[in-house]
Tab-separated table of C-alpha atoms and ligand atoms in Angstrom:
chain	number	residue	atom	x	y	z
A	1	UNK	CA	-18.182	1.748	-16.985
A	2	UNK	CA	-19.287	4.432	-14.521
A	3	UNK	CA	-17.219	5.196	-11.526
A	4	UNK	CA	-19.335	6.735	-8.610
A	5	UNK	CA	-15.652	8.223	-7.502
A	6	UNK	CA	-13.234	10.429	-9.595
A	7	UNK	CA	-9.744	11.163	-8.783
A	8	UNK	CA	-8.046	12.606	-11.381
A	9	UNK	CA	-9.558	15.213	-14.090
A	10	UNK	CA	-8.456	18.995	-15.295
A	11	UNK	CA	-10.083	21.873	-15.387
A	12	UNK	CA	-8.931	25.613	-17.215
A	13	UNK	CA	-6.685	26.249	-14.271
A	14	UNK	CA	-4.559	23.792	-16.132
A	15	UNK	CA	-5.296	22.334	-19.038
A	16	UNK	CA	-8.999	21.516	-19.113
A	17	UNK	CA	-11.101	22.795	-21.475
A	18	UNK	CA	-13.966	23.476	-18.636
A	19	UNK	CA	-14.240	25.941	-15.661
A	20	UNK	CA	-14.246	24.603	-12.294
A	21	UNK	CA	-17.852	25.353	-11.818
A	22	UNK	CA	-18.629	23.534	-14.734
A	23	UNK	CA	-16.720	20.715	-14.523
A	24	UNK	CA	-18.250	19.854	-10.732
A	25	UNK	CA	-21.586	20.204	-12.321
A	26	UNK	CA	-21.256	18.123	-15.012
A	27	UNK	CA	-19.525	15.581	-12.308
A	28	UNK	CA	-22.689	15.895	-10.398
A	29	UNK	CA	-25.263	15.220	-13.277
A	30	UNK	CA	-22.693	12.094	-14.134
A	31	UNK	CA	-23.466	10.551	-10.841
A	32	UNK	CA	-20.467	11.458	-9.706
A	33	UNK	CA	-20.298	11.836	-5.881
A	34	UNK	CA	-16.778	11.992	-4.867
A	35	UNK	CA	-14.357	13.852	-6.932
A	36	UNK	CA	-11.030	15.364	-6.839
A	37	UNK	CA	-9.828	17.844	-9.255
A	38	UNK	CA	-6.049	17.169	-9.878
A	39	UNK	CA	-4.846	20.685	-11.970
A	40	UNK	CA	-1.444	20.375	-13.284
A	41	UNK	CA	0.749	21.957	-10.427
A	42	UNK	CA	-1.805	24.184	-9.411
A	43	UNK	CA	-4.507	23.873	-6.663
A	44	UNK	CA	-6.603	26.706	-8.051
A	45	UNK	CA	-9.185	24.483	-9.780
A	46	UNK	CA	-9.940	22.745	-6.523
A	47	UNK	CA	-10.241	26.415	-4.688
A	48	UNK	CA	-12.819	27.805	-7.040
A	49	UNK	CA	-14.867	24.572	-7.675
A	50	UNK	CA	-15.148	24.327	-3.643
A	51	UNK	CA	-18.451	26.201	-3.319
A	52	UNK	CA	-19.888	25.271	-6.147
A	53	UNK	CA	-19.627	21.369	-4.945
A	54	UNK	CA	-21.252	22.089	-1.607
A	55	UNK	CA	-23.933	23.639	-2.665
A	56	UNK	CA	-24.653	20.357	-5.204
A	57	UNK	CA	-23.961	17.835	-2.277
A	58	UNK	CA	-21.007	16.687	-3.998
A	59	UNK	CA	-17.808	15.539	-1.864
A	60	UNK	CA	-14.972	17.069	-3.487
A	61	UNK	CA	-11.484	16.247	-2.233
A	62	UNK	CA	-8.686	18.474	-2.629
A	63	UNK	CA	-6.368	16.968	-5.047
A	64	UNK	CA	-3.079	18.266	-7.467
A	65	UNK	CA	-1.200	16.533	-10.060
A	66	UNK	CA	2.478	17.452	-9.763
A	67	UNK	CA	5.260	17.227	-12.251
A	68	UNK	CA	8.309	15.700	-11.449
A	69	UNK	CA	11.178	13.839	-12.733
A	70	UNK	CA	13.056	10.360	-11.768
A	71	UNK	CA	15.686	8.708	-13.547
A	72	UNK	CA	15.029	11.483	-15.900
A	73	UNK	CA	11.810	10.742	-17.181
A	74	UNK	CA	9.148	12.615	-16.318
A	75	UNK	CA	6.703	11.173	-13.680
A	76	UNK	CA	3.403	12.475	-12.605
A	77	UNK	CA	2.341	12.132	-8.835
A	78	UNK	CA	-1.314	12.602	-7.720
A	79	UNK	CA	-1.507	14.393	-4.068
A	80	UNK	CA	-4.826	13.493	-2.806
A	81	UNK	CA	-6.826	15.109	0.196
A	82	UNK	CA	-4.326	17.850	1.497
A	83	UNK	CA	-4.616	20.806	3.738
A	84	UNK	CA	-4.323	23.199	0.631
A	85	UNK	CA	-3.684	26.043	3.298
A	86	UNK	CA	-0.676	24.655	4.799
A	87	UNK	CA	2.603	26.483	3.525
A	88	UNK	CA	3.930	23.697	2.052
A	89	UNK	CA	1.507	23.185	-0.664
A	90	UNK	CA	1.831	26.863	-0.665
A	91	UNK	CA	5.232	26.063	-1.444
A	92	UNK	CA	4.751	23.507	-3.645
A	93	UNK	CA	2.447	25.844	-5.864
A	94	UNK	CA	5.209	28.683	-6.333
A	95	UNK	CA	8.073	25.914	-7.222
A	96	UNK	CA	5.805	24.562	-9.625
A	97	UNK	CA	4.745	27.637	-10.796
A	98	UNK	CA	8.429	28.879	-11.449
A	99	UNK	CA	9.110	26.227	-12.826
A	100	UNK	CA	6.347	26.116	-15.608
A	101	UNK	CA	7.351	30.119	-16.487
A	102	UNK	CA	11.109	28.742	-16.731
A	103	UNK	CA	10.175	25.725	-18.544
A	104	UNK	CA	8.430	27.872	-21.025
A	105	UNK	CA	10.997	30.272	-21.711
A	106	UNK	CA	13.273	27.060	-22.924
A	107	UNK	CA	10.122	25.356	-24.885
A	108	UNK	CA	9.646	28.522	-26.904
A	109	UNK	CA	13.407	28.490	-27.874
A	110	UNK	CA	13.552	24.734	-28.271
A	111	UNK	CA	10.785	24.487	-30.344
A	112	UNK	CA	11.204	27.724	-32.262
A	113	UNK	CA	14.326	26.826	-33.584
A	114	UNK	CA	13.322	23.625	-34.733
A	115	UNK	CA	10.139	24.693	-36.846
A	116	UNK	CA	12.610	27.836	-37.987
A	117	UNK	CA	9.472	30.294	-36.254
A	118	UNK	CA	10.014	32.674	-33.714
A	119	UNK	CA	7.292	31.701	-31.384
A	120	UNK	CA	5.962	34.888	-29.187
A	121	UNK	CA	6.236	33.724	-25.996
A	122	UNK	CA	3.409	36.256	-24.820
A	123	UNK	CA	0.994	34.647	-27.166
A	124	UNK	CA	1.367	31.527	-25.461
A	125	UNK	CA	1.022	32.969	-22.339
A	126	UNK	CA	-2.337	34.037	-23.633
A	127	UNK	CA	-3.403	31.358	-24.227
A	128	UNK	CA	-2.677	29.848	-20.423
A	129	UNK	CA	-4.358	32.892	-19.266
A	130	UNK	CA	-3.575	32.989	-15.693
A	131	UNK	CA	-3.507	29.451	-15.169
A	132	UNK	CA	-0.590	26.783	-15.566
A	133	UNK	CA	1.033	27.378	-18.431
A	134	UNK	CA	2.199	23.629	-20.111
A	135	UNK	CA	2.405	22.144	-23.531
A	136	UNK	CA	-1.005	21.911	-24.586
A	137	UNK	CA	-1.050	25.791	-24.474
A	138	UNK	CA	2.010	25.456	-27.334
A	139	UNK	CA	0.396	23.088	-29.404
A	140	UNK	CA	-2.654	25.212	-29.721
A	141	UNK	CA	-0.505	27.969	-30.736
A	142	UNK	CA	1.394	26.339	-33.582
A	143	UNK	CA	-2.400	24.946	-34.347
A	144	UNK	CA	-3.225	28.971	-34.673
A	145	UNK	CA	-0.099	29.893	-36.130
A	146	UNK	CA	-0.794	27.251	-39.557
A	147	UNK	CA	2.655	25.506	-38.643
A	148	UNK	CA	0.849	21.833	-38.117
A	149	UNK	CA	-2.303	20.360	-39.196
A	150	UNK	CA	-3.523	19.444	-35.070
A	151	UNK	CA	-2.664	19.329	-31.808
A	152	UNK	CA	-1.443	15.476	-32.262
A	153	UNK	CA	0.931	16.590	-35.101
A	154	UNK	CA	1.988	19.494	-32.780
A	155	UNK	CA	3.109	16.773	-29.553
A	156	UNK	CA	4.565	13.885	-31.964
A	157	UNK	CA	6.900	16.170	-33.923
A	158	UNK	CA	7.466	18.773	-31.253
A	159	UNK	CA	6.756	18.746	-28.028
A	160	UNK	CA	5.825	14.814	-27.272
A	161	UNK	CA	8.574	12.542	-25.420
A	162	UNK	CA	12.101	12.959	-26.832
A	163	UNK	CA	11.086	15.932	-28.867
A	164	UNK	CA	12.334	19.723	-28.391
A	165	UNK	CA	9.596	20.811	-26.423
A	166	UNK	CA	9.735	18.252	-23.717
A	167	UNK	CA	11.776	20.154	-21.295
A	168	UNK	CA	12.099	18.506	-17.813
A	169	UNK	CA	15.135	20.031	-16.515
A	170	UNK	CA	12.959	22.518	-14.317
A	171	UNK	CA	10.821	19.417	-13.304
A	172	UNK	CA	11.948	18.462	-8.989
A	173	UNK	CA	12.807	15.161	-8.086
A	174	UNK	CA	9.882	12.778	-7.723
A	175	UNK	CA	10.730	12.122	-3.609
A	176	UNK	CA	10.512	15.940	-3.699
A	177	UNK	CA	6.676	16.125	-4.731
A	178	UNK	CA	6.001	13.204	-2.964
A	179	UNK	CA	7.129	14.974	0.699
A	180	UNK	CA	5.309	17.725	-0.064
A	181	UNK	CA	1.937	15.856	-0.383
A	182	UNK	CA	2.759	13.933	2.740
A	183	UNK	CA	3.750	16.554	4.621
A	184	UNK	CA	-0.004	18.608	3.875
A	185	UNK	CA	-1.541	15.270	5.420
A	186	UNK	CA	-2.149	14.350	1.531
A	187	UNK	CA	-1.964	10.985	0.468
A	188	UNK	CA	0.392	10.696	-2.938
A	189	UNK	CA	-0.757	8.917	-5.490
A	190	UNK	CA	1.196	7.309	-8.843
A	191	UNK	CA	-0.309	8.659	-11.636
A	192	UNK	CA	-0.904	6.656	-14.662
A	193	UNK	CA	1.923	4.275	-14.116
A	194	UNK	CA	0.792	2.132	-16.884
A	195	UNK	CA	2.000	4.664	-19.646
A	196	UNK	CA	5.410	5.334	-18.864
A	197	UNK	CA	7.702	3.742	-21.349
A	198	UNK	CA	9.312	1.761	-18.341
A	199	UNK	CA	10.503	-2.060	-18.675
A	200	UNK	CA	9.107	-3.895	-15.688
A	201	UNK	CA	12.139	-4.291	-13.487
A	202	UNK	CA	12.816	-0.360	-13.821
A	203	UNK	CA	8.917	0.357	-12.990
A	204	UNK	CA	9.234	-1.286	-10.093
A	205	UNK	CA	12.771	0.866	-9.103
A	206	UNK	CA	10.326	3.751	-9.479
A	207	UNK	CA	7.851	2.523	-7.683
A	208	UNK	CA	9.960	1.363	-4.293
A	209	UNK	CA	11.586	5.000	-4.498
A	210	UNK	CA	8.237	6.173	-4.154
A	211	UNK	CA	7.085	4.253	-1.554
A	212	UNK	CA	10.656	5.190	0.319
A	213	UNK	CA	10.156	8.755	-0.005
A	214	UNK	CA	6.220	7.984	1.217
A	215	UNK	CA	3.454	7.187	-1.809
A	216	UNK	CA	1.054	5.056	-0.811
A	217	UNK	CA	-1.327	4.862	-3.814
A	218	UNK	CA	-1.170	4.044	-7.376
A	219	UNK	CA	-4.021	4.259	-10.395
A	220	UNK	CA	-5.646	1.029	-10.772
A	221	UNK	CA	-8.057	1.877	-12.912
A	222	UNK	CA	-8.121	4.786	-15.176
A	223	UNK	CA	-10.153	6.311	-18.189
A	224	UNK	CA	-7.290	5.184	-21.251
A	225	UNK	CA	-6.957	1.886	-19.978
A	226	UNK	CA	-7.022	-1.619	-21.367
A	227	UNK	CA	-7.865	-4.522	-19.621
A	228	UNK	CA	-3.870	-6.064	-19.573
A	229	UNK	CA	-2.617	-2.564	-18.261
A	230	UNK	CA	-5.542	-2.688	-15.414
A	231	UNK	CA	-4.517	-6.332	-14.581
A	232	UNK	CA	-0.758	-4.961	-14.899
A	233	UNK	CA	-1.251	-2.062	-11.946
A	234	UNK	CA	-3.562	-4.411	-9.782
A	235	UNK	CA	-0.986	-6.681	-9.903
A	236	UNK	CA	1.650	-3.921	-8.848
A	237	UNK	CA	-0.617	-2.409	-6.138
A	238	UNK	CA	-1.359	-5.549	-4.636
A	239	UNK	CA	2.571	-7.086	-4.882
A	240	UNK	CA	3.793	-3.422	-3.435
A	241	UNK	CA	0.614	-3.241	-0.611
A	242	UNK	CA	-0.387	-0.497	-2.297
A	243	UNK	CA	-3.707	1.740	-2.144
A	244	UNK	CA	-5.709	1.846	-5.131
A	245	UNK	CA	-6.961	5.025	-6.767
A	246	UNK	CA	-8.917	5.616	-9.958
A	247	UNK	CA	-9.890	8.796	-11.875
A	248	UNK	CA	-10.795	9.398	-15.720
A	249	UNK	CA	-8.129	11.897	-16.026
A	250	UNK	CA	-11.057	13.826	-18.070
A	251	UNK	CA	-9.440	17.105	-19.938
A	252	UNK	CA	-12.943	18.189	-21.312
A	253	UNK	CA	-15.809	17.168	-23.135
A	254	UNK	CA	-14.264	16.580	-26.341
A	255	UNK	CA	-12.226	13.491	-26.002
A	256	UNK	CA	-14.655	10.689	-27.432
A	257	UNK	CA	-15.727	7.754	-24.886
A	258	UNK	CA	-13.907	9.795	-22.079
A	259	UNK	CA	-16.164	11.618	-19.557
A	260	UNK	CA	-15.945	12.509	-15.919
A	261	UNK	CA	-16.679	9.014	-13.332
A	262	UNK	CA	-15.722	6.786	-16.999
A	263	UNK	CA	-13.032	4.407	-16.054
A	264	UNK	CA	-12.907	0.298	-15.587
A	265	UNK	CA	-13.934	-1.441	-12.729
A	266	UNK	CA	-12.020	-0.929	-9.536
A	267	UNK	CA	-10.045	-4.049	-8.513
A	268	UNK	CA	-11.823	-5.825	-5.901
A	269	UNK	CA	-8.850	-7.070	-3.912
A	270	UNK	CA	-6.888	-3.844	-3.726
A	271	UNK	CA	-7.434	-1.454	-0.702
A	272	UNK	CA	-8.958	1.864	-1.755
A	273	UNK	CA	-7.407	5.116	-1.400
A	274	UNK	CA	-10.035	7.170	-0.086
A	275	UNK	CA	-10.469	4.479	2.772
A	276	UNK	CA	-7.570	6.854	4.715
A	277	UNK	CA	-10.175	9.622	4.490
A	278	UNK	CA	-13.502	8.268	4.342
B	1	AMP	P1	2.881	19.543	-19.547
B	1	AMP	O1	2.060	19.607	-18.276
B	1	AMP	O2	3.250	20.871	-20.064
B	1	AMP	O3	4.039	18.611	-19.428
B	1	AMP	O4	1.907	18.914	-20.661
B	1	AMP	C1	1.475	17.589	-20.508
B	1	AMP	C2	0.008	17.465	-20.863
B	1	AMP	O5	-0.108	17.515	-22.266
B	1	AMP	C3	-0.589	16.137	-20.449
B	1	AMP	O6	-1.104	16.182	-19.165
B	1	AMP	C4	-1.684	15.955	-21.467
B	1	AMP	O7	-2.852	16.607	-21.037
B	1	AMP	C5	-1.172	16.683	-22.692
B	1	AMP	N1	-0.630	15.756	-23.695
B	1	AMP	C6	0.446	14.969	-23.598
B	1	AMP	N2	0.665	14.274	-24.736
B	1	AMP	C7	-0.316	14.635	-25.589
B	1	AMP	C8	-0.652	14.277	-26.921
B	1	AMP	N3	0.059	13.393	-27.622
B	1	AMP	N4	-1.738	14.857	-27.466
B	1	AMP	C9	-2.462	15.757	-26.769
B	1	AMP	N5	-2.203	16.124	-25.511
B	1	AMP	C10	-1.141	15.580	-24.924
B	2	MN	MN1	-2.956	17.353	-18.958
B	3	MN	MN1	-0.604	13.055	-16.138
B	4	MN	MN1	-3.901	14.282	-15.506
């Protein structure tokens, strides 16, 4: 269904295949009317879509989606509705950003040695441009390069979970990202907490270390998301007094069925998010 409210997509300053400017027009002639754009690590998307959504009417909230790790598995947390001038997202941004350029170093090198390539670092970088260099950028390149059939090959034999390229020793802790978005007067925000490979009890570990170290919200409803999983995360919002949020988690145009505001309905007994801000 269509979601009036959208609190999670990418643009080009991460890995979206549209421009800021783009993206918060096509949100607008969606029926979109509130949306955040959550970049990878980077609040660049949100900064140059920022005109462009006043002049259209359309409420944009600042948003992020930061990369972390807990346990050792990589976790991402949404930070919602931030002073992006304070110098702590400032100082978010630059960890984050370090930490991409560091990652990348070890991804080329991982990944290189497996396929028996030298992968040119530089070309990858090329393909980031100046925005947040991360592993889509790689499997596009060994896409280019003839050295797998697609980008799906590219993450399930490469750079997916357990593979070469996914590197998270540069990721921070999770309570980490979490301060940071608290301490910008965001609200932080578990991102797509039905797809980690978590059993329940261990989930729910996760989840109380985020609430200690100050989350508040978790994705209730989400563009890839069946109806079990949405009854799954209602069920954990609701038994953790959690906030709901919900966002399509759009990446561009040409991922079929998902579009900007496309999502299930929005649990009716679970406290929204944006009711901190609206
Ligand atoms: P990174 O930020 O470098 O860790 O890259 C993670 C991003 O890669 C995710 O946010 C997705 O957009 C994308 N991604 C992850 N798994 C896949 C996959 N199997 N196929 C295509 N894209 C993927
Ligand atoms: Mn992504
Ligand atoms: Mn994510
Ligand atoms: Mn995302």
């Amino acid at each position: 269904m269509n979601s009036s409210i959208d609190l999670h997509c990418h643009t080009t300053a991460s890995d979206g295949s549209l421009e800021p400017a783009d993206l918060v027009r096509r949100a607008a002639e969606r029926g979109v009317e509130t949306l955040a754009i959550t970049d990878h690590d980077t609040l660049e998307g949100f900064r140059q879509a920022l005109p462009v959504a006043e002049e259209l009417g359309l409420k944009l909230v600042s948003g992020i989606e930061l990369s972390c790790v807990w346990g050792g598995i990589t976790i991402h947390i949404v930070g919602l509705n931030m002073d992006v001038d304070s110098p702590v997202m400032k100082e978010a941004e630059a960890f984050q950003n370090k930490a991409r350029a560091e990652r990348s170093e070890l991804i080329a090198k991982r990944v290189g040695k497996k396929l028996q390539q030298t992968i040119d670092l530089d070309a990858v970088r090329g393909y980031a441009g100046s925005d947040a260099i991360g592993r889509p950028h790689f499997a596009r390149y060994l896409v280019d390069q003839g050295w797998v059939p697609s980008m799906q090959t590219a993450f399930t034999k490469y750079l997916g979970a357990g593979k070469p390229g996914d590197v998270k020793t540069s990721w921070p802790e999770m309570d980490q990202v979490v301060r940071w978005i608290t301490e910008a007067g965001g609200v932080a925000v578990m991102a797509h907490a039905h797809l980690y490979k978590m059993t329940r009890t261990k989930l729910r570990a996760c989840m109380s270390d985020f609430i200690d170290a100050g989350g508040r919200g978790l994705e209730v409803a989400y563009g890839m998301m069946d109806n079990n999983q949405r009854g799954q995360m209602a069920q954990l919002a609701r038994d953790m007094e959690l906030m709901g949020s919900c966002g399509s988690d759009f990446h561009g145009p040409n991922r079929f069925g998902l579009d900007l505001g496309v999502m299930p309905a929005f649990p009716k007994d679970v406290p929204p998010v944006w009711s901190v801000w609206s």
